[in-house]
Amino acid sequence: MIRQLDWRAFGAMTRLELLLATRRLENLFVTLALPAVVLIFLAIGPVLPADGPEGRVGIAVAVVLTVALMATGLVSLAIATAYERGYGVLKRLRGSPLPVTALLGAKAVAVLVTFAVQIVLVGLLAMVLGWSPRDGPVTAIATAAPWLMLGALCFCALGLLLAGLLRPEAVLAAANGLFVVAVLLGGVVIPVDQLPGPLGLAVSILPPALVAELLRDTLGGSTANGLHAAMLSAWTTGLITAAATTFRTEP
Amino acid sequence: MPVIELEGLHKRYGDQVALAGIDLVVRAGEIVCLLGPNGAGKTTTVEIAEGYRLADGGQARVFGLDPHRDRTQIAKRSGIMLQSTELHSQIRVSEAVQLFAAFYSRPLAVPALLERVGLERVADRSYRSLSGGERARLQLALALVGRPELLILDEPTAAMDAAARRDTWALLAGLRSQGAAVLLTTHLIDEAERLADRVAIVDRGRLVAAGTPTELRQTVNRGAAADKSDVSSRREVRLELSLPLDDARVAALRTLPGLSSVRFARPGVYILGTTSVGELLVSLATWLWAIGREPQSIQLTGASLEEVFLRLTGEEATDHGANQADSAAVEASIRTDEPPTE
C-alpha cells in the first residue's frame, strides 16, 4: 500500500515528466511530427503497394505506428534517460525520499501518454487520408492494442538497456542510428519479402519487423500470426530482463 | 545518540584503496568538516553515509539505521548535495524546488527558500541558463527544502563565489543552531576553520587528525615545539609574494640573519621559522627591498589550520628523501585550491 506522501511524490514527478516531454522540441519532432510526415508520405506516395484489402493507407498505419513506438521507446526514452543518468539526475533523485517505484511509475505514465497521443494523431490523420478499416478505426486499434502494448514494452526495454549501458553521447548516436536503420531496412517501411534474401530473413525475426507484421495483420482484421507473437514475446522478455539487470543510476 | 556514526570504514576500488579505516561521528547541532586533498577519500566516505556505496569493511549508521538498506527512511530526514550533479536542462528553478518539496512531509515554503538562497530573481529561468554558482545554490535549496535534521554536503561551496560562500556559511550556522547535524567535505581550509565545530583531516583514505580547529592548531604547535631546543621564543613568519622565488633567491633567503627554517606552503608562500622575530623582520624587509620584491603580506603566526593540514598531509611525501625544492612542488600539488583534477 503506497502512503499518502508517496502519491504526492508520484504525482509531482509525473507532472514534471509530462511537462519536460512537451519542452523537448527535438523530442516532439521525433515522436509526433516525424510519424505524421511518414504517414502522409506513405499514404500518398508510391512506396507501398496499393493492392490488398486494407489498401495503401491501411498498410501505412501499421508501418507508422511501428515507427511511432520506436520513436518513443527506442529514441526519445533512451536519450532522455541516458542524459538523466549521465548528468547525475537519477543519482540525485535516488538520494531523495522519492521511491524508485514512483520514479518508474512517473516515467511509465509519461511514455503511455505519449503513445496515446501518437495513436490518436496517427489514427485521425489516417482517416483524413482515407483510412477506413472494415470494423471502423476504433475497433481496429482496439484489436491491435495488445500488440501495440507488447511492441511499446519491447522498444522501451531496448531504449532503457542502451541508456543504462552507454554514455549519453553514445546513446544519442546509437538510438538514432538503430532507429533509421530499423525503419528503412528492418522490414518496417519496406516489407521483409521485398528485402534481399538473407537480409530479409535476418530482419524478419527482429522486433521492428515483428511489430510491423503483427500490427498489419491485426489492423487489417486478420488474427495475429502465432509465431510472430511468440518471437516478439521472447524478445520483450529478454530485453526487459537485460535492462533490469544492467541498469545503473550512477553516471 | 550520534546522527552519523562511521566506524573503521574500508573501501577498495579494484587494486586501489580508497578508505583504510575511517572513524567519524556527527552529532545533532554540530558541523563537522571532512578536509583533505583531492582523492583522499572524502566523497567515498560521504557516499557511504548517503547509502550510495557499500563499505567493504567497518560499519556505518545514520539515525541508527543502515544507510544503504534504509536509505528512503533516512532520506526523509536528511538533505544532500552531491559533488557533481546536474538537473534536467529544461526544468525551471521553482519547478525543481517544488518537485523536491513534494517528496517531504513538511517542506519549506518555496518562495521563501528561494529568497533565502538568493535565487528569487531566477525562479523562472531554466536550469540550463543558470551560472555554476546559481546551480550550486539550487542544489543547496533542494537539500534544504525538506527541513532536514541532517545535511550531507559534498564540496557545497566549490562552485560559489565569495559572497555566495559567505551566505551559505551563515545559512549552515543557522541550521546548526536549530539543532541540525551537518557533515560537509571541503578542500578549502578557511571554510573548515570558519564553519566547523570539528574538523577531520583525511589523506589517502586515512583519518590523519580530528578535533576542533583550536585543538588541531595546538597539536601542531606542540609538535613543532618538540622539534626545536629553544621552544619558548620560537615563532613563525608567513611571507606571501605574488610570484615564487627562484632557487638562487631561496638559497639567499636561507642565509638571512634571524632565520632558522623555511617551509613552502604553496607557490609564493613561505613559512619562516625564527627565534628572533625582530631580527628576522629587519633582515627580511631589507632583503626584499634590496631585491626589489614587494611582499603581498608578512604575518606573524602560530600554526594555522592551513599548516596543520599541510604538515599532516604533506609530511609523508617529504619524508621520502625529497629535498626542499621538491617538497615545494609536492606541497603545491597537495594544496587543493586548484579545481579537482581526479
XYZ file of C-alpha atoms in Angstrom:
593
model
C 0.000 0.000 0.000
C 1.517 3.284 -1.079
C 1.149 6.003 1.510
C -0.335 9.453 1.022
C 3.038 11.138 0.774
C 4.318 8.764 -1.857
C 1.292 9.503 -4.041
C 2.083 13.188 -3.754
C 5.690 12.499 -4.786
C 4.483 10.288 -7.638
C 2.032 12.963 -8.808
C 4.674 15.687 -8.770
C 7.179 13.517 -10.614
C 4.593 12.532 -13.239
C 3.590 16.158 -13.827
C 7.231 17.073 -14.290
C 7.900 14.208 -16.713
C 4.933 15.287 -18.863
C 5.934 18.941 -18.683
C 9.512 18.175 -19.715
C 8.288 15.973 -22.574
C 6.439 18.963 -24.047
C 9.522 21.176 -23.669
C 11.912 18.909 -25.525
C 11.292 20.139 -29.049
C 13.505 17.579 -30.758
C 11.544 15.019 -28.787
C 8.208 16.292 -30.086
C 9.612 16.268 -33.588
C 10.653 12.627 -33.472
C 7.607 11.348 -31.563
C 4.828 13.365 -33.241
C 5.904 15.282 -36.339
C 8.009 12.514 -37.858
C 5.303 9.796 -37.765
C 2.793 12.269 -39.228
C 5.140 13.152 -42.082
C 5.943 9.495 -42.750
C 2.234 8.660 -42.787
C 1.432 11.355 -45.346
C 4.409 10.315 -47.466
C 3.491 6.615 -47.443
C -0.238 7.144 -47.941
C 0.221 9.420 -50.925
C 3.493 8.226 -52.435
C 4.100 5.045 -54.421
C 6.372 3.256 -51.907
C 3.750 0.891 -50.527
C 1.642 -1.453 -52.705
C -1.878 -0.157 -53.270
C -3.449 -3.623 -53.515
C -4.687 -5.792 -50.654
C -7.879 -5.483 -48.665
C -6.671 -2.682 -46.365
C -5.293 -0.503 -49.173
C -2.219 1.678 -49.144
C -3.323 3.795 -46.134
C -4.108 0.679 -44.107
C -0.587 -0.654 -44.554
C 0.809 2.806 -43.884
C -0.969 2.973 -40.495
C 0.707 -0.251 -39.356
C 4.089 0.990 -40.579
C 3.725 4.412 -38.978
C 2.517 3.069 -35.631
C 5.622 0.869 -35.550
C 7.744 3.922 -36.348
C 5.940 5.855 -33.586
C 6.548 3.150 -30.971
C 10.245 3.057 -31.861
C 10.485 6.854 -31.819
C 9.160 6.976 -28.278
C 10.721 3.869 -26.727
C 13.991 3.489 -28.555
C 14.806 7.117 -29.342
C 13.084 9.554 -27.010
C 13.041 7.486 -23.802
C 16.558 6.155 -24.347
C 18.126 9.541 -24.955
C 16.277 11.343 -22.146
C 17.113 8.592 -19.665
C 20.740 8.405 -20.782
C 21.210 12.117 -20.165
C 19.452 11.918 -16.800
C 21.800 9.136 -15.813
C 24.939 10.690 -17.267
C 24.346 14.061 -15.629
C 23.565 12.612 -12.212
C 19.846 13.482 -12.202
C 18.880 9.880 -11.471
C 21.535 9.652 -8.786
C 20.232 12.805 -7.103
C 16.633 11.583 -7.241
C 17.706 8.279 -5.741
C 19.145 10.220 -2.806
C 15.736 11.825 -2.176
C 12.731 10.205 -0.480
C 11.093 9.606 -3.880
C 10.589 5.823 -4.032
C 12.096 4.091 -7.066
C 8.659 2.694 -7.877
C 7.246 6.239 -8.017
C 10.016 7.338 -10.384
C 9.475 4.348 -12.673
C 5.706 4.841 -12.485
C 6.010 8.503 -13.465
C 8.152 7.629 -16.462
C 5.726 4.875 -17.477
C 2.782 7.283 -17.341
C 4.671 9.842 -19.440
C 5.526 7.198 -22.040
C 1.963 5.846 -22.108
C 0.550 9.343 -22.585
C 2.966 9.881 -25.470
C 1.871 6.597 -27.077
C -1.790 7.525 -26.651
C -1.277 10.919 -28.281
C 0.668 9.280 -31.117
C -2.045 6.673 -31.753
C -4.826 9.259 -31.751
C -2.815 11.568 -34.014
C -1.906 8.816 -36.472
C -5.469 7.450 -36.435
C -7.100 10.806 -37.125
C -4.631 11.734 -39.812
C -5.062 8.342 -41.474
C -8.838 8.804 -41.527
C -8.376 12.144 -43.240
C -6.186 10.319 -45.782
C -8.922 7.770 -46.407
C -8.272 5.002 -43.885
C -11.481 3.021 -43.418
C -10.894 -0.383 -41.843
C -13.784 -2.852 -42.122
C -14.969 -2.571 -38.487
C -14.063 1.089 -38.051
C -10.839 2.701 -36.791
C -11.602 2.337 -33.073
C -12.208 -1.400 -33.332
C -9.114 -1.803 -35.492
C -6.930 -0.031 -32.921
C -8.560 -1.989 -30.074
C -7.824 -5.271 -31.862
C -4.217 -4.245 -32.342
C -3.906 -2.889 -28.779
C -2.188 -5.952 -27.228
C 0.493 -5.835 -29.950
C 0.866 -2.090 -29.598
C 1.465 -2.649 -25.868
C 3.904 -5.505 -26.425
C 5.793 -3.544 -29.075
C 5.910 -0.498 -26.793
C 7.326 -2.613 -23.952
C 9.891 -4.160 -26.265
C 11.201 -0.835 -27.638
C 11.155 0.832 -24.202
C 13.187 -2.061 -22.779
C 15.685 -1.750 -25.636
C 15.913 2.011 -25.065
C 16.479 1.592 -21.326
C 19.069 -1.121 -21.963
C 21.070 1.338 -24.074
C 20.537 4.169 -21.583
C 21.871 2.063 -18.726
C 24.960 0.868 -20.551
C 26.366 3.667 -22.679
C 27.401 7.270 -22.218
C 24.710 9.810 -23.186
C 26.511 10.852 -26.376
C 26.851 7.215 -27.416
C 23.165 6.570 -26.710
C 22.256 9.593 -28.802
C 24.160 8.146 -31.754
C 23.178 4.516 -31.229
C 19.460 5.162 -30.706
C 19.124 7.432 -33.725
C 21.219 5.085 -35.864
C 19.262 1.988 -34.880
C 16.013 3.862 -35.469
C 16.878 4.925 -39.006
C 18.259 1.505 -39.947
C 15.249 -0.274 -38.432
C 12.758 1.967 -40.251
C 14.459 1.660 -43.635
C 15.941 -1.843 -43.617
C 14.205 -3.503 -40.661
C 11.178 -4.723 -42.513
C 9.063 -1.768 -41.428
C 8.626 0.550 -44.414
C 9.920 -1.948 -46.962
C 8.245 -5.301 -46.259
C 10.534 -8.210 -45.363
C 9.765 -10.113 -48.606
C 10.991 -7.194 -50.720
C 14.372 -7.043 -48.997
C 17.311 -9.037 -50.456
C 17.060 -12.715 -49.386
C 19.482 -13.110 -46.456
C 18.740 -9.608 -45.129
C 15.009 -10.209 -45.301
C 15.380 -13.462 -43.431
C 17.586 -11.902 -40.764
C 15.393 -8.906 -40.056
C 12.179 -10.892 -40.145
C 12.916 -12.283 -36.695
C 13.838 -8.890 -35.186
C 11.364 -6.773 -33.190
C 10.739 -3.977 -35.761
C 9.579 -6.375 -38.474
C 7.647 -8.492 -35.972
C 5.773 -5.473 -34.594
C 5.056 -4.178 -38.097
C 3.729 -7.593 -39.227
C 1.586 -8.068 -36.132
C 0.081 -4.603 -36.495
C -0.524 -5.073 -40.232
C -2.353 -8.339 -39.591
C -4.485 -7.163 -36.681
C -5.291 -3.693 -38.023
C -6.372 -5.347 -41.287
C -8.812 -7.559 -39.405
C -6.792 -10.805 -39.543
C -5.684 -12.696 -36.478
C -2.133 -12.330 -35.231
C 0.458 -14.777 -36.505
C 1.240 -17.070 -33.544
C 4.908 -17.482 -34.389
C 5.390 -13.721 -34.705
C 3.613 -13.183 -31.397
C 5.794 -15.800 -29.669
C 9.024 -14.349 -31.083
C 8.095 -10.789 -30.067
C 7.162 -12.001 -26.571
C 10.540 -13.705 -26.270
C 12.381 -10.578 -27.412
C 10.429 -8.423 -24.970
C 11.058 -10.752 -22.031
C 14.747 -10.955 -22.866
C 15.175 -7.194 -23.290
C 13.292 -6.382 -20.079
C 15.464 -8.851 -18.176
C 18.640 -7.430 -19.699
C 17.617 -3.838 -18.992
C 16.571 -4.614 -15.416
C 19.796 -6.439 -14.588
C 22.220 -3.968 -16.175
C 20.570 -0.625 -15.458
C 22.563 1.702 -13.212
C 21.542 5.082 -11.863
C 25.168 6.133 -11.259
C 26.659 8.288 -14.024
C 22.789 9.128 20.009
C 25.015 10.478 17.214
C 23.307 11.209 13.900
C 26.159 9.743 11.866
C 28.469 7.036 13.171
C 31.181 5.677 10.915
C 33.444 3.010 12.351
C 36.530 1.633 10.669
C 35.282 2.132 7.114
C 37.304 0.351 4.454
C 36.723 0.603 0.743
C 38.687 -0.551 -2.302
C 38.090 0.099 -5.970
C 39.902 -2.762 -7.655
C 43.525 -2.545 -6.536
C 43.160 0.962 -5.232
C 42.483 1.508 -1.548
C 40.048 4.385 -1.197
C 39.407 4.141 2.529
C 41.691 2.466 5.041
C 39.813 2.852 8.296
C 37.727 5.993 8.720
C 36.024 6.709 12.042
C 33.733 9.682 12.294
C 30.855 10.826 14.454
C 28.484 13.699 13.742
C 26.026 14.771 16.429
C 22.929 16.938 16.280
C 23.760 20.632 16.435
C 27.293 20.420 15.107
C 29.069 20.977 11.828
C 31.820 18.513 11.015
C 34.153 19.239 8.117
C 35.908 16.487 6.264
C 39.015 18.204 4.970
C 41.532 16.655 2.629
C 43.278 16.816 -0.717
C 41.617 15.514 -3.863
C 41.424 11.751 -3.932
C 41.760 11.492 -0.151
C 38.502 9.570 0.198
C 36.119 12.371 1.184
C 33.486 11.619 -1.429
C 33.689 7.873 -0.855
C 33.132 8.476 2.857
C 30.065 10.671 2.414
C 28.622 8.437 -0.303
C 28.770 5.511 2.109
C 26.912 7.632 4.671
C 24.371 8.553 1.969
C 23.814 4.903 1.087
C 25.169 5.183 -2.479
C 28.114 2.897 -1.786
C 28.675 -0.061 0.452
C 31.783 -0.221 2.615
C 33.958 -3.321 2.236
C 34.621 -3.258 5.976
C 33.518 -1.367 9.045
C 30.121 -0.054 9.954
C 28.050 2.973 9.012
C 24.968 4.127 10.940
C 22.774 7.136 10.208
C 19.978 7.874 12.695
C 20.854 4.408 13.992
C 19.832 2.883 10.641
C 21.743 1.187 7.837
C 22.365 3.941 5.263
C 22.127 1.590 2.297
C 19.213 -0.609 3.310
C 17.140 2.110 4.983
C 18.026 4.868 2.534
C 14.480 6.037 1.804
C 13.679 6.323 5.509
C 16.892 8.254 6.108
C 16.317 10.449 3.037
C 13.053 11.732 4.552
C 15.019 13.290 7.411
C 18.087 14.442 5.526
C 19.217 16.632 2.668
C 22.214 16.049 0.432
C 24.337 17.878 -2.094
C 26.374 15.706 -4.424
C 29.684 16.911 -5.780
C 28.879 16.824 -9.452
C 25.284 16.528 -10.398
C 23.027 18.361 -12.783
C 19.288 18.667 -13.273
C 17.126 18.426 -16.389
C 18.292 21.261 -18.618
C 14.688 22.386 -19.323
C 13.498 22.419 -15.695
C 12.871 25.841 -14.149
C 14.349 26.738 -10.789
C 10.993 26.976 -8.995
C 9.793 23.722 -10.597
C 12.818 21.830 -9.337
C 12.291 23.055 -5.790
C 8.521 22.384 -5.984
C 9.257 18.860 -7.170
C 11.553 18.102 -4.249
C 9.147 19.822 -1.836
C 6.549 17.216 -2.830
C 8.879 14.444 -1.609
C 8.842 15.605 2.032
C 6.099 15.701 4.645
C 6.733 19.236 5.981
C 8.547 21.127 3.227
C 9.624 24.746 3.473
C 7.652 27.353 1.512
C 9.330 27.510 -1.890
C 9.354 31.300 -2.464
C 10.876 31.951 0.970
C 13.512 29.272 0.410
C 14.440 30.709 -3.000
C 14.887 34.081 -1.383
C 16.964 32.555 1.415
C 19.442 31.046 -1.062
C 19.386 34.105 -3.317
C 17.564 32.577 -6.301
C 14.323 34.577 -6.211
C 15.310 36.578 -9.299
C 15.982 33.482 -11.386
C 12.983 31.436 -10.167
C 11.529 31.212 -13.689
C 14.784 30.565 -15.501
C 15.630 27.135 -16.848
C 18.413 25.127 -15.253
C 20.399 25.319 -18.481
C 20.645 29.109 -18.262
C 21.998 29.219 -14.690
C 25.599 30.016 -13.801
C 27.686 27.489 -11.895
C 27.150 29.375 -8.665
C 23.376 29.529 -9.192
C 23.285 25.811 -9.898
C 25.112 25.179 -6.636
C 22.600 27.354 -4.776
C 19.749 25.448 -6.368
C 21.277 22.156 -5.228
C 21.560 23.669 -1.768
C 17.870 24.632 -1.895
C 16.970 21.046 -2.847
C 18.966 19.827 0.154
C 17.156 22.236 2.483
C 13.553 22.078 1.271
C 12.562 19.102 3.445
C 13.638 20.721 6.753
C 16.408 18.161 7.206
C 17.749 17.092 10.579
C 20.913 16.034 8.773
C 22.743 17.638 5.876
C 25.480 15.831 3.980
C 27.143 18.236 1.578
C 29.977 17.256 -0.745
C 32.003 20.376 -1.531
C 28.918 22.588 -1.422
C 30.690 25.880 -2.000
C 33.264 24.770 -4.585
C 31.399 26.473 -7.456
C 30.255 29.502 -5.458
C 31.719 32.986 -5.457
C 32.870 34.586 -2.216
C 29.522 36.221 -1.438
C 27.503 33.060 -2.015
C 30.013 31.152 0.080
C 29.555 33.538 2.999
C 25.748 33.309 2.642
C 25.992 29.539 2.704
C 28.178 29.554 5.809
C 25.661 31.792 7.580
C 22.819 29.571 6.483
C 24.532 26.418 7.722
C 25.446 28.056 11.015
C 21.772 28.978 11.407
C 20.689 25.383 10.822
C 23.238 24.178 13.348
C 21.765 26.486 15.973
C 18.375 24.907 15.242
C 19.848 21.508 16.021
C 20.700 20.123 12.588
C 23.712 17.883 12.115
C 25.930 18.873 9.186
C 28.678 16.849 7.555
C 30.448 18.648 4.769
C 33.540 17.974 2.742
C 35.779 20.748 1.624
C 39.232 21.365 0.315
C 39.015 24.968 1.480
C 40.861 25.365 4.728
C 39.227 28.659 5.639
C 35.819 27.060 5.163
C 36.708 24.388 7.713
C 38.263 26.945 10.026
C 35.287 29.326 9.975
C 32.451 26.872 9.958
C 33.419 23.633 11.628
C 32.880 22.640 15.222
C 35.159 19.756 14.479
C 37.474 19.030 11.582
C 38.512 15.594 10.401
C 41.525 15.621 8.108
C 41.714 12.712 5.710
C 44.582 11.767 3.447
C 44.895 8.646 1.308
C 41.893 7.032 2.912
C 43.053 7.558 6.473
C 41.980 9.918 9.186
C 45.187 11.789 9.997
C 43.752 14.150 12.606
C 40.455 15.118 14.156
C 39.374 17.716 16.635
C 38.216 21.283 16.947
C 40.210 23.750 14.837
C 41.817 25.021 18.058
C 42.825 21.537 19.196
C 44.377 20.811 15.835
C 46.414 24.008 15.921
C 47.627 23.208 19.438
C 48.672 19.712 18.439
C 50.798 21.040 15.641
C 52.268 23.822 17.750
C 53.328 21.246 20.331
C 54.770 19.058 17.614
C 56.700 21.958 16.133
C 57.931 22.995 19.551
C 59.216 19.499 20.273
C 61.411 19.726 17.183
C 63.385 22.618 18.495
C 65.516 23.019 21.592
C 64.632 26.650 22.038
C 60.907 26.312 22.379
C 59.951 29.348 24.338
C 60.841 32.011 21.815
C 60.149 30.127 18.586
C 57.781 31.967 16.265
C 56.914 31.846 12.619
C 56.583 34.485 9.951
C 54.374 33.858 6.964
C 55.683 35.596 3.864
C 53.482 35.811 0.799
C 54.800 37.003 -2.560
C 52.908 37.453 -5.796
C 55.487 35.306 -7.622
C 57.559 32.447 -6.152
C 61.272 32.985 -5.563
C 63.693 31.151 -7.811
C 66.184 28.652 -6.355
C 69.006 31.186 -6.033
C 66.754 33.594 -4.155
C 65.548 30.817 -1.866
C 69.176 29.999 -1.084
C 69.754 33.654 -0.270
C 66.619 33.748 1.867
C 68.003 30.897 3.984
C 71.048 32.923 4.937
C 69.092 35.832 6.414
C 70.019 36.716 9.983
C 67.429 35.540 12.490
C 66.019 32.822 10.241
C 66.071 29.222 11.457
C 63.966 27.356 8.906
C 61.998 27.763 5.675
C 58.959 25.798 4.710
C 56.980 26.077 1.495
C 53.255 26.394 1.998
C 52.393 26.828 -1.641
C 53.932 28.720 -4.561
C 54.938 32.144 -3.301
C 54.094 31.446 0.342
C 56.951 30.752 2.774
C 56.739 29.921 6.456
C 59.896 31.239 8.074
C 60.880 29.870 11.479
C 62.773 32.184 13.764
C 63.966 32.502 17.325
C 64.278 36.254 16.962
C 61.303 37.847 15.294
C 62.695 41.383 15.390
C 65.966 40.404 13.780
C 64.256 38.383 11.066
C 61.744 41.114 10.220
C 64.512 43.676 9.830
C 66.700 41.433 7.682
C 63.746 40.191 5.643
C 62.437 43.670 4.927
C 65.893 44.893 3.966
C 66.491 41.935 1.711
C 63.127 42.218 -0.044
C 63.760 45.910 -0.622
C 67.246 45.136 -1.969
C 65.984 42.565 -4.490
C 63.058 44.776 -5.430
C 60.224 42.454 -4.369
C 57.048 43.796 -2.799
C 55.548 41.293 -0.360
C 51.801 40.661 -0.589
C 51.793 40.124 3.144
C 54.038 39.370 6.087
C 52.310 37.813 9.088
C 53.423 36.635 12.458
C 51.724 33.331 13.113
C 51.404 30.346 15.308
C 50.322 27.259 13.431
C 47.220 27.924 11.339
C 44.834 25.219 10.305
C 46.423 25.546 6.893
C 49.734 24.467 8.372
C 48.136 21.670 10.317
C 46.692 20.464 7.087
C 49.918 20.801 5.154
C 52.005 19.131 7.801
C 49.668 16.238 8.266
C 49.014 15.595 4.620
C 52.407 16.699 3.297
C 54.830 15.217 5.772
C 54.806 11.746 4.383
C 55.546 12.999 0.923
C 58.594 14.960 2.107
C 59.921 12.023 4.133
C 60.917 10.112 1.033
C 64.276 11.871 0.907
C 62.928 14.714 -1.165
C 64.837 17.934 -0.846
C 63.024 21.080 -0.020
C 62.811 22.383 -3.539
C 60.987 19.199 -4.487
C 58.848 19.367 -1.428
C 57.615 22.744 -2.544
C 56.232 21.103 -5.634
C 54.807 18.247 -3.612
C 53.158 20.588 -1.199
C 51.903 22.740 -4.002
C 50.239 19.710 -5.507
C 48.686 18.830 -2.176
C 47.342 22.312 -1.777
C 43.919 21.996 -3.149
C 42.814 25.473 -4.044
C 43.056 24.286 -7.623
C 39.931 22.728 -9.127
C 39.582 18.963 -8.657
C 41.685 17.022 -11.093
C 40.537 13.485 -10.306
